[in-house]
Amino acid sequence: MIPAAHAVIDLDAVRHNLATVRQYAPDANVMAVIKANGYGHGLLRIAEALQNADAFAVARVDEGIRLRKAGLKNRVVVLEGFTYAEELEEFIEYQLDAVVHTSVQLEIIDNRKEQGQLAVWLKLDTGMNRLGFKPAELSSTYRLLAACPIIKQPIGLMTHLANADDKNDETTKNQIRLFNDTVAAYPGQRSIANSAGILGWDDAITDWVRPGIMLYGISPYPEATGQQLGLRPVMALHSRLISVKSVEKGDTVGYGGSWRCEKSTLLGVVAIGYGDGYPRQAKAGTPVLVNGKRVPLIGRVSMDMITVDLGSQPQARPGDAVILWGDGLAVEEIAHCANTIPYTLVCGITQRVQIFC
Ligand SMILES: *Cc1c(COP(=O)(O)O)cnc(C)c1O
């Protein structure tokens, strides 16, 4: 028996989305970003579906090691690099590319005498103020790295866009210009664009692009869905009705009694809650598909259940199929109703939700 709350992952859609990345960036190499358990879709399952990506990017070294232990041979870039010398050992042992973004890493690398064992990407901070060296630090940093025997040459050069999901924000143009001006005199491959950069900023497309969210069929823009951008949604979150009952005018529903019925109606209880990763912040009126038809969420989301108004679906019965997001109900729309971004919803699916492909 399939568990009530489960997710279905469409691996054909993942492959389609990679092909779509290549249409938007036909001359670029693709570093498929599969950090955070493949944005909640399953690290190894997504990596195996995307084996013709030119490289993978993960956030942490343990994610890269999992890819290697599963036998994946693609280049793997670890976006947070290493912090300790012991971690650097793992990069060498498992042949992972390291992002170098802070001077502590330079000291660790400087102590190594092996030849050409480590591929690195030097990260410049062009305004995000998260990871990276300031443009003024590039020449000294580059010189140090170029002199380290362990580093494979040429060094890659990258930066990250802070505001690319807003097409009217000048910050992106300024970041791209600052990056290009700063690296102009250096050899090595360049990488700037995340999904929003690929989809909205042609100048951000350079030697390597780094799509994440778009591979999962989701738009990085608040005003569009992935489907409108030619992407196919990958994750669908399913459950079922487990109770249907009538409620009277004036009855309250759920914790805190925050919902009061304005008229008598039929109430459905669905086996999904924040314990599965359904957002507790989803407000009353958030759409839920029952037997393929939209009905509104009412009352508070609890750990294991939500309640919906089945007034428009009087034939609904316990056992009927429910979709929380997926075909016909974009995760972008649910994110909007929960005052969050779709990234957090797909990343937030919990262990209890079994995944089927
Ligand atoms: C997560 C991440 C990406 C991918 O971003 P999306 O918005 O999901 O496309 C690209 N580059 C870096 C450095 C990241 O941390």
Coordinates of N, CA, C and O in Angstrom, one line a residue, residues 216-330:
Y216 N 14.3 21.6 -11.6 CA 13.2 21.0 -10.9 C 11.9 21.5 -11.5 O 10.8 21.2 -10.9
G217 N 12.0 22.3 -12.5 CA 10.7 22.8 -13.2 C 10.1 24.0 -12.6 O 9.0 24.3 -12.9
I218 N 10.9 24.6 -11.7 CA 10.3 25.7 -10.9 C 10.9 27.0 -11.4 O 12.1 27.1 -11.6
S219 N 10.1 28.1 -11.4 CA 10.6 29.4 -11.8 C 11.3 30.1 -10.7 O 10.8 30.1 -9.5
P220 N 12.4 30.8 -11.0 CA 13.0 31.6 -9.9 C 12.4 32.9 -9.7 O 12.7 33.6 -8.8
Y221 N 11.4 33.2 -10.6 CA 10.8 34.5 -10.6 C 9.4 34.4 -9.8 O 8.7 33.5 -10.1
P222 N 9.1 35.4 -9.0 CA 7.9 35.4 -8.3 C 6.7 35.5 -9.3 O 5.6 35.0 -9.0
E223 N 6.9 36.1 -10.4 CA 5.7 36.5 -11.3 C 5.4 35.4 -12.3 O 4.5 35.6 -13.1
A224 N 6.2 34.4 -12.4 CA 6.0 33.4 -13.5 C 6.1 32.0 -12.9 O 6.7 31.8 -11.8
T225 N 5.4 31.0 -13.6 CA 5.6 29.6 -13.2 C 6.7 29.0 -14.1 O 6.9 29.5 -15.2
G226 N 7.2 27.9 -13.7 CA 8.1 27.1 -14.5 C 7.5 26.7 -15.8 O 8.2 26.8 -16.9
Q227 N 6.3 26.3 -15.8 CA 5.6 25.9 -17.0 C 5.6 27.1 -18.0 O 5.8 26.8 -19.2
Q228 N 5.4 28.3 -17.6 CA 5.4 29.4 -18.5 C 6.7 29.7 -19.1 O 6.8 30.3 -20.2
L229 N 7.8 29.1 -18.5 CA 9.2 29.3 -19.0 C 9.6 28.1 -19.8 O 10.8 28.0 -20.2
G230 N 8.7 27.2 -20.1 CA 9.1 26.0 -20.9 C 9.6 24.8 -20.0 O 10.2 23.9 -20.6
L231 N 9.4 24.9 -18.7 CA 9.9 23.9 -17.8 C 8.8 22.9 -17.4 O 7.6 23.3 -17.5
R232 N 9.2 21.7 -17.0 CA 8.1 20.8 -16.5 C 8.3 20.5 -15.1 O 9.5 20.2 -14.6
P233 N 7.3 20.6 -14.3 CA 7.4 20.4 -12.8 C 7.9 18.9 -12.6 O 7.4 18.0 -13.3
V234 N 8.7 18.8 -11.6 CA 9.3 17.5 -11.3 C 8.7 16.8 -10.1 O 8.4 15.6 -10.1
M235 N 8.4 17.5 -9.1 CA 7.8 16.9 -7.9 C 6.3 17.1 -7.8 O 5.8 18.3 -8.0
A236 N 5.6 16.1 -7.5 CA 4.2 16.2 -7.1 C 4.0 15.7 -5.7 O 4.6 14.6 -5.4
L237 N 3.3 16.4 -4.9 CA 3.1 15.9 -3.5 C 1.6 15.5 -3.4 O 0.7 16.2 -3.7
H238 N 1.5 14.2 -3.0 CA 0.2 13.6 -3.0 C -0.2 13.2 -1.6 O 0.6 12.8 -0.7
S239 N -1.5 13.1 -1.3 CA -2.1 12.4 -0.2 C -3.5 12.0 -0.4 O -3.9 11.8 -1.6
R240 N -4.3 11.8 0.6 CA -5.7 11.3 0.4 C -6.6 11.9 1.5 O -6.1 12.3 2.6
L241 N -7.8 11.9 1.2 CA -8.8 12.3 2.2 C -8.9 11.1 3.2 O -9.0 10.0 2.7
I242 N -9.0 11.4 4.4 CA -9.2 10.4 5.4 C -10.5 10.5 6.2 O -10.8 9.6 7.0
S243 N -11.1 11.7 6.1 CA -12.4 11.8 6.7 C -13.2 12.9 6.0 O -12.6 13.9 5.5
V244 N -14.5 12.7 5.9 CA -15.4 13.7 5.3 C -16.6 13.9 6.3 O -17.2 12.9 6.7
K245 N -16.9 15.1 6.7 CA -18.0 15.3 7.7 C -18.6 16.6 7.4 O -18.1 17.5 6.8
S246 N -19.9 16.7 8.0 CA -20.5 18.0 7.8 C -20.2 18.9 9.0 O -20.1 18.4 10.1
V247 N -20.2 20.2 8.8 CA -20.0 21.2 9.8 C -21.1 22.2 9.6 O -21.6 22.5 8.5
E248 N -21.5 22.9 10.7 CA -22.6 23.8 10.7 C -22.1 25.2 10.8 O -21.0 25.5 11.2
K249 N -22.9 26.1 10.3 CA -22.6 27.6 10.4 C -22.2 27.9 11.9 O -22.9 27.4 12.8
G250 N -21.1 28.6 12.1 CA -20.7 29.0 13.4 C -19.7 28.0 14.0 O -19.0 28.3 15.0
D251 N -19.6 26.8 13.4 CA -18.5 25.8 14.0 C -17.1 26.4 13.7 O -16.9 27.0 12.6
T252 N -16.2 26.1 14.6 CA -14.8 26.4 14.3 C -14.1 25.2 14.0 O -14.5 24.1 14.4
V253 N -13.0 25.3 13.2 CA -12.2 24.2 12.7 C -10.8 24.3 13.1 O -10.2 25.4 12.9
G254 N -10.2 23.3 13.7 CA -8.8 23.2 13.9 C -8.3 23.9 15.2 O -9.1 24.5 15.9
Y255 N -7.0 23.8 15.4 CA -6.3 24.5 16.5 C -6.6 26.0 16.6 O -6.6 26.6 15.5
G256 N -6.9 26.4 17.7 CA -7.1 27.9 17.9 C -8.5 28.3 17.4 O -8.8 29.5 17.6
G257 N -9.2 27.4 16.8 CA -10.5 27.8 16.3 C -10.4 29.0 15.3 O -11.4 29.8 15.2
S258 N -9.3 29.1 14.6 CA -9.1 30.3 13.8 C -10.0 30.3 12.6 O -10.3 31.4 12.0
W259 N -10.6 29.2 12.2 CA -11.6 29.2 11.1 C -13.0 29.0 11.7 O -13.2 28.1 12.5
R260 N -13.9 29.9 11.3 CA -15.3 29.8 11.7 C -16.1 29.7 10.5 O -16.0 30.5 9.6
C261 N -17.0 28.6 10.4 CA -17.8 28.4 9.2 C -18.9 29.4 9.0 O -19.6 29.7 10.0
E262 N -18.9 30.1 7.9 CA -19.9 31.1 7.6 C -21.3 30.5 7.2 O -22.3 31.1 7.3
K263 N -21.2 29.2 6.7 CA -22.4 28.5 6.4 C -22.1 27.0 6.6 O -20.9 26.6 6.7
S264 N -23.1 26.2 6.7 CA -22.9 24.7 6.9 C -22.2 24.2 5.6 O -22.6 24.7 4.5
T265 N -21.3 23.3 5.7 CA -20.6 22.8 4.5 C -20.1 21.4 4.8 O -20.3 20.9 5.9
L266 N -19.4 20.8 3.8 CA -18.8 19.5 4.0 C -17.3 19.8 4.2 O -16.7 20.5 3.4
L267 N -16.7 19.1 5.2 CA -15.3 19.4 5.5 C -14.5 18.1 5.2 O -15.0 17.0 5.6
G268 N -13.4 18.2 4.6 CA -12.5 17.1 4.3 C -11.3 17.2 5.1 O -10.7 18.3 5.3
V269 N -10.8 16.1 5.7 CA -9.5 16.0 6.4 C -8.5 15.3 5.5 O -8.8 14.1 5.0
V270 N -7.4 15.9 5.2 CA -6.4 15.3 4.3 C -5.1 14.9 5.2 O -4.7 15.7 6.0
A271 N -4.6 13.8 4.9 CA -3.4 13.3 5.7 C -2.1 13.9 5.1 O -1.4 13.3 4.3
I272 N -1.9 15.2 5.5 CA -0.7 15.9 5.1 C -0.6 17.0 6.2 O -1.6 17.5 6.6
G273 N 0.6 17.3 6.6 CA 0.8 18.4 7.5 C 2.2 18.9 7.5 O 3.0 18.5 6.7
Y274 N 2.5 19.8 8.5 CA 3.9 20.3 8.5 C 4.9 19.2 8.8 O 6.1 19.4 8.5
G275 N 4.4 18.1 9.4 CA 5.3 17.0 9.7 C 5.8 16.3 8.4 O 6.7 15.5 8.4
D276 N 5.1 16.6 7.3 CA 5.5 16.1 6.0 C 6.2 17.2 5.2 O 6.7 16.9 4.1
G277 N 6.2 18.4 5.6 CA 6.8 19.5 4.9 C 5.7 20.4 4.2 O 6.1 21.4 3.5
Y278 N 4.5 20.1 4.4 CA 3.4 21.1 3.9 C 3.5 22.3 4.8 O 3.6 22.2 6.0
P279 N 3.6 23.5 4.2 CA 3.9 24.7 5.0 C 2.8 25.1 6.0 O 1.6 25.3 5.6
R280 N 3.2 25.3 7.3 CA 2.2 25.7 8.3 C 1.7 27.0 8.0 O 0.5 27.4 8.4
Q281 N 2.4 27.9 7.3 CA 2.0 29.2 7.0 C 0.9 29.3 5.9 O 0.5 30.4 5.6
A282 N 0.6 28.2 5.3 CA -0.4 28.2 4.2 C -1.7 28.8 4.7 O -2.2 28.4 5.7
K283 N -2.2 29.9 4.0 CA -3.3 30.6 4.6 C -4.6 30.0 4.1 O -4.6 29.2 3.1
A284 N -5.7 30.3 4.8 CA -7.0 29.9 4.4 C -7.2 30.3 2.9 O -6.9 31.4 2.5
G285 N -7.8 29.3 2.2 CA -8.0 29.6 0.7 C -6.9 29.0 -0.2 O -7.1 29.0 -1.4
T286 N -5.8 28.6 0.4 CA -4.7 27.9 -0.4 C -5.4 26.8 -1.1 O -6.1 25.9 -0.5
P287 N -5.2 26.7 -2.5 CA -5.8 25.6 -3.2 C -5.2 24.2 -3.0 O -4.0 24.1 -2.8
V288 N -6.1 23.3 -3.0 CA -5.8 21.8 -2.8 C -6.6 21.1 -3.9 O -7.8 21.5 -4.1
L289 N -6.0 20.1 -4.6 CA -6.7 19.4 -5.6 C -7.3 18.1 -4.9 O -6.6 17.3 -4.5
V290 N -8.6 18.0 -4.9 CA -9.3 16.8 -4.5 C -10.0 16.2 -5.7 O -10.8 16.9 -6.4
N291 N -9.6 15.0 -6.1 CA -10.1 14.4 -7.3 C -9.9 15.3 -8.5 O -10.7 15.4 -9.4
G292 N -8.7 16.0 -8.5 CA -8.4 16.9 -9.6 C -9.1 18.3 -9.6 O -8.8 19.1 -10.5
K293 N -10.0 18.5 -8.6 CA -10.7 19.8 -8.6 C -10.2 20.6 -7.4 O -9.9 20.1 -6.3
R294 N -10.1 22.0 -7.6 CA -9.6 22.8 -6.6 C -10.6 23.0 -5.5 O -11.7 23.4 -5.7
V295 N -10.1 22.9 -4.2 CA -10.9 23.3 -3.1 C -10.0 24.1 -2.1 O -8.8 23.9 -2.2
P296 N -10.6 24.9 -1.3 CA -9.8 25.8 -0.4 C -9.4 25.1 0.9 O -10.2 24.4 1.5
L297 N -8.2 25.3 1.3 CA -7.7 25.0 2.7 C -8.5 25.9 3.6 O -8.7 27.1 3.4
I298 N -9.0 25.3 4.8 CA -9.5 26.1 5.8 C -8.9 25.7 7.2 O -8.4 24.6 7.3
G299 N -8.8 26.6 8.1 CA -8.3 26.3 9.4 C -6.7 26.2 9.3 O -6.1 26.3 8.3
R300 N -6.1 25.9 10.5 CA -4.7 25.8 10.6 C -4.2 24.5 10.1 O -4.8 23.5 10.3
V301 N -3.0 24.6 9.5 CA -2.3 23.3 9.1 C -1.7 22.7 10.4 O -1.1 23.4 11.2
S302 N -2.0 21.5 10.7 CA -1.4 20.8 11.8 C -0.3 19.9 11.4 O 0.1 19.8 10.2
M303 N 0.2 19.1 12.3 CA 1.4 18.3 12.0 C 1.1 17.2 11.0 O 1.9 17.0 10.1
D304 N 0.0 16.6 11.1 CA -0.3 15.4 10.3 C -1.5 15.6 9.3 O -1.8 14.8 8.5
M305 N -2.2 16.7 9.5 CA -3.5 16.9 8.8 C -3.7 18.3 8.4 O -3.3 19.2 9.1
I306 N -4.5 18.5 7.3 CA -5.1 19.8 7.0 C -6.6 19.5 6.8 O -7.0 18.4 6.6
T307 N -7.3 20.6 6.8 CA -8.8 20.6 6.5 C -9.1 21.4 5.3 O -8.5 22.5 5.1
V308 N -10.0 20.9 4.5 CA -10.4 21.6 3.3 C -12.0 21.7 3.2 O -12.7 20.9 3.8
D309 N -12.5 22.7 2.5 CA -13.9 22.9 2.4 C -14.3 22.1 1.1 O -14.0 22.5 0.0
L310 N -15.1 21.1 1.3 CA -15.6 20.3 0.2 C -17.0 20.7 -0.3 O -17.6 19.9 -1.0
G311 N -17.4 21.9 0.1 CA -18.7 22.3 -0.4 C -19.0 22.2 -1.8 O -20.1 21.8 -2.2
S312 N -17.9 22.3 -2.7 CA -18.1 22.2 -4.1 C -17.9 20.8 -4.6 O -18.1 20.5 -5.8
Q313 N -17.6 19.8 -3.7 CA -17.3 18.4 -4.0 C -18.1 17.5 -3.1 O -17.5 16.7 -2.4
P314 N -19.4 17.6 -3.2 CA -20.3 16.8 -2.2 C -20.1 15.3 -2.4 O -20.4 14.5 -1.4
Q315 N -19.6 14.8 -3.5 CA -19.4 13.4 -3.7 C -18.1 12.8 -3.1 O -17.9 11.6 -3.2
A316 N -17.3 13.7 -2.6 CA -15.9 13.3 -2.1 C -16.0 12.3 -1.0 O -16.9 12.4 -0.1
R317 N -15.2 11.3 -0.9 CA -15.2 10.2 0.1 C -13.8 10.0 0.6 O -12.8 10.3 -0.1
P318 N -13.7 9.5 1.9 CA -12.4 9.1 2.4 C -11.7 8.2 1.4 O -12.4 7.3 0.8
G319 N -10.4 8.4 1.2 CA -9.7 7.5 0.2 C -9.5 8.2 -1.1 O -8.6 7.8 -1.9
D320 N -10.2 9.3 -1.3 CA -10.1 10.0 -2.6 C -8.7 10.7 -2.7 O -8.1 11.1 -1.7
A321 N -8.2 10.9 -3.9 CA -6.9 11.4 -4.2 C -6.8 12.9 -4.0 O -7.7 13.6 -4.4
V322 N -5.7 13.3 -3.4 CA -5.4 14.7 -3.1 C -4.0 15.0 -3.6 O -3.1 14.2 -3.5
I323 N -3.9 16.2 -4.3 CA -2.6 16.7 -4.7 C -2.4 18.0 -4.1 O -3.3 18.9 -4.1
L324 N -1.3 18.2 -3.4 CA -1.0 19.4 -2.7 C -0.2 20.4 -3.6 O -0.4 21.6 -3.5
W325 N 0.7 19.8 -4.4 CA 1.2 20.5 -5.6 C 1.7 19.5 -6.6 O 1.9 18.3 -6.2
G326 N 1.7 19.9 -7.8 CA 2.1 19.0 -8.9 C 1.3 19.4 -10.1 O 1.0 20.6 -10.3
D327 N 0.9 18.4 -10.9 CA 0.2 18.6 -12.1 C -1.1 19.4 -11.8 O -1.9 18.9 -11.1
G328 N -1.2 20.5 -12.5 CA -2.5 21.3 -12.3 C -2.5 22.2 -11.1 O -3.4 23.0 -10.9
L329 N -1.4 22.2 -10.3 CA -1.3 23.1 -9.1 C 0.2 23.4 -8.9 O 0.9 22.6 -8.3
A330 N 0.6 24.5 -9.4 CA 2.0 24.8 -9.3 C 2.5 25.1 -7.9 O 1.8 25.7 -7.1

